[in-house]
Structure formats: C-alpha cells, structure tokens
Coordinates of C-alpha atoms in Angstrom, one line a residue:
M1 CA -7.8 22.9 12.5
N2 CA -9.7 20.9 9.9
T3 CA -9.5 17.2 9.8
A4 CA -8.0 17.0 6.4
K5 CA -5.1 19.4 7.4
A6 CA -4.6 17.7 10.8
A7 CA -4.3 14.2 8.9
S8 CA -1.7 15.7 6.7
N9 CA 0.1 17.3 9.4
A10 CA 0.0 13.8 11.3
E11 CA 1.7 12.1 8.0
V12 CA 4.6 14.7 7.8
Q13 CA 5.0 14.1 11.6
A14 CA 5.2 10.3 11.2
Y15 CA 7.7 10.6 8.2
L16 CA 9.8 13.0 10.4
D17 CA 9.6 10.8 13.4
E18 CA 11.0 7.6 11.4
V19 CA 13.9 10.0 10.2
T20 CA 14.7 11.0 13.8
S21 CA 14.6 7.4 14.9
L22 CA 17.6 6.6 12.4
G23 CA 20.1 8.2 14.8
L24 CA 21.4 10.3 12.0
S25 CA 24.0 13.1 12.7
D26 CA 22.5 16.6 14.0
K27 CA 23.3 18.2 11.2
Y28 CA 21.3 15.8 8.8
N29 CA 18.5 15.6 11.4
D30 CA 18.2 19.3 11.5
W31 CA 18.1 19.3 7.7
Y32 CA 15.1 17.1 7.7
Q33 CA 13.4 18.8 10.6
V34 CA 13.8 22.5 9.3
D35 CA 14.3 22.4 5.7
V36 CA 12.5 19.3 4.3
S37 CA 9.4 19.7 6.9
A38 CA 8.9 23.4 5.5
M39 CA 8.7 22.1 2.0
L40 CA 6.0 19.5 3.0
K41 CA 4.0 21.8 5.0
D42 CA 0.6 21.4 4.2
C43 CA 1.4 18.4 1.7
K44 CA -0.7 15.4 1.9
I45 CA 1.8 12.5 2.3
L46 CA 0.3 9.2 0.9
S47 CA 3.4 7.2 2.1
H48 CA 6.9 7.5 2.4
E49 CA 10.2 5.1 2.6
V50 CA 13.3 5.7 4.4
D51 CA 16.6 4.2 3.8
A52 CA 18.2 3.3 7.3
L53 CA 21.8 2.9 6.2
T54 CA 21.8 6.4 4.0
G55 CA 19.2 8.4 5.6
D56 CA 17.8 9.0 2.3
S57 CA 14.0 9.0 1.8
L58 CA 11.2 9.0 -0.7
V59 CA 7.7 11.2 0.1
F60 CA 5.0 9.6 -2.0
L61 CA 2.5 12.4 -2.6
K62 CA -0.8 12.3 -4.9
S63 CA 0.8 12.9 -8.2
S64 CA 4.8 13.1 -7.5
L65 CA 7.4 11.9 -5.4
L66 CA 10.1 13.8 -3.3
F67 CA 13.5 12.3 -3.1
C68 CA 15.5 13.6 -0.1
S69 CA 19.2 13.2 0.7
P70 CA 20.8 14.8 3.7
E71 CA 24.1 13.7 2.5
L72 CA 23.8 15.4 -1.0
G73 CA 21.7 18.3 0.3
V74 CA 19.0 17.7 -2.1
M75 CA 15.4 17.6 -2.3
R76 CA 14.3 16.5 -5.7
H77 CA 10.6 16.4 -6.8
Y78 CA 9.5 13.9 -9.5
P79 CA 6.2 14.0 -11.5
R80 CA 4.6 10.6 -11.3
S81 CA 4.7 10.4 -15.2
L82 CA 8.5 10.3 -15.2
V83 CA 8.9 7.6 -12.8
H84 CA 9.1 3.7 -13.7
C85 CA 9.4 0.7 -11.9
F86 CA 11.4 -2.3 -12.9
V87 CA 11.4 -5.8 -11.1
E88 CA 14.0 -8.5 -11.6
D89 CA 13.3 -12.1 -10.2
K90 CA 16.7 -13.9 -10.3
R91 CA 16.0 -16.7 -8.3
T92 CA 16.1 -19.2 -11.0
K93 CA 19.3 -17.7 -12.5
K94 CA 21.6 -17.1 -9.8
G95 CA 24.4 -14.8 -10.7
D96 CA 27.8 -13.9 -9.3
D97 CA 26.6 -11.3 -7.4
N98 CA 24.1 -13.3 -5.0
L99 CA 21.4 -11.0 -5.9
L100 CA 17.9 -12.9 -5.8
F101 CA 15.4 -10.2 -6.2
R102 CA 15.3 -6.5 -7.1
G103 CA 12.7 -3.6 -7.3
E104 CA 13.8 -0.3 -8.7
L105 CA 12.2 2.9 -9.1
F106 CA 13.8 5.4 -11.3
S107 CA 13.0 8.2 -13.2
V108 CA 13.5 9.4 -16.8
T109 CA 15.4 12.7 -16.2
P110 CA 18.8 14.2 -17.0
E111 CA 21.6 12.0 -15.3
S112 CA 22.6 14.4 -12.6
E113 CA 19.0 14.6 -11.7
Q114 CA 18.0 10.8 -11.8
L115 CA 16.2 9.0 -9.2
C116 CA 17.4 5.4 -8.5
W117 CA 15.6 4.0 -5.6
V118 CA 16.5 0.3 -5.5
R119 CA 15.5 -2.7 -3.2
D120 CA 17.8 -5.6 -3.4
C121 CA 17.4 -9.0 -1.9
T122 CA 20.0 -11.3 -1.2
Q123 CA 18.1 -13.7 1.2
N124 CA 14.9 -15.6 0.5
H125 CA 13.2 -14.1 3.7
E126 CA 13.7 -10.4 2.4
I127 CA 11.7 -11.0 -0.9
P128 CA 8.1 -10.7 0.9
S129 CA 8.6 -7.5 2.4
T130 CA 10.4 -6.2 -0.8
Q131 CA 7.2 -7.4 -2.9
S132 CA 5.0 -5.6 -0.6
L133 CA 6.9 -2.2 -1.0
I134 CA 6.7 -2.8 -4.8
S135 CA 3.1 -3.5 -4.6
G136 CA 2.8 0.0 -2.9
W137 CA 4.8 1.6 -5.6
M138 CA 2.7 0.0 -8.1
K139 CA -0.3 1.2 -6.5
W140 CA 1.0 4.9 -6.5
L141 CA 2.2 4.4 -10.2
N142 CA -1.2 3.5 -11.1
Q143 CA -3.6 5.8 -9.2
E144 CA -5.7 8.2 -11.3

C-alpha cells in the first residue's frame, strides 16, 4: 500500500474510532462502521468533528465536507463553495439566553438539506477551544 493511501486509511480509521468511543447504540455504530466507512473508502480526510451528544459528525475533505447523522440516517455532501461561517461574540452584550460566543457553519442549500453546525459557549472557559475549532473551519474555507 502506498504512503498516501495508508495515511488516508489512517485518517478514516481515526474518525471511526472517535465515533465508536461515543458509546452510541449498536444500530448507530454499525451505520458508521459499515455505511459511512464505505462512502469514505480512499477519501483523504483533512479533519473531522464529532458531536458527542447527538452522534452527528462533520468530515472535512479537500474541497467539500460530509455531514453524517445516524439519527436522521443521512450523509450530506456539501461543496466548500456553499458553506459559510458566522461568528457571534456576545460577551459585551449578554442576552437572556446566557450565550457568550457562537460559531456556526451553514450551507446555502434548500431548507430540507441545510447544514447547520453550531458551537455555542455559555461559559468563558469554553471560548478558546471553540475559537480553535472555528480557526480550523476558516482555514478549510480559505484553502486553495
């Protein structure tokens, strides 16, 4: 196996390992291990994010991303050109919702197909890690 393919397989495996560590139901875990892994065969993953509460995930590829939701049973592929990032810093204007900081990746697609990946911070100590995630989003959005 060539080095590039081995690295690609390692990234896919790291992603699947993280999903497995969530302790999802067997049905959801099998969906990731069989269906999602089949879709990612030989894909080069740049990075990924997993929502530990829902089991949803994002997989960042070179010029697109893949949203996976075991609960919805969907894998949605979004070209990078249709994905946008908004950041809201509410630390100086606290509202009733206790939200201090928010990052959102979203798509310009039909409503039933929209991506809405949100990272909310209600505590100051959550902000640096969220800013780091957003930095990764911005790097991906701006790559050539």
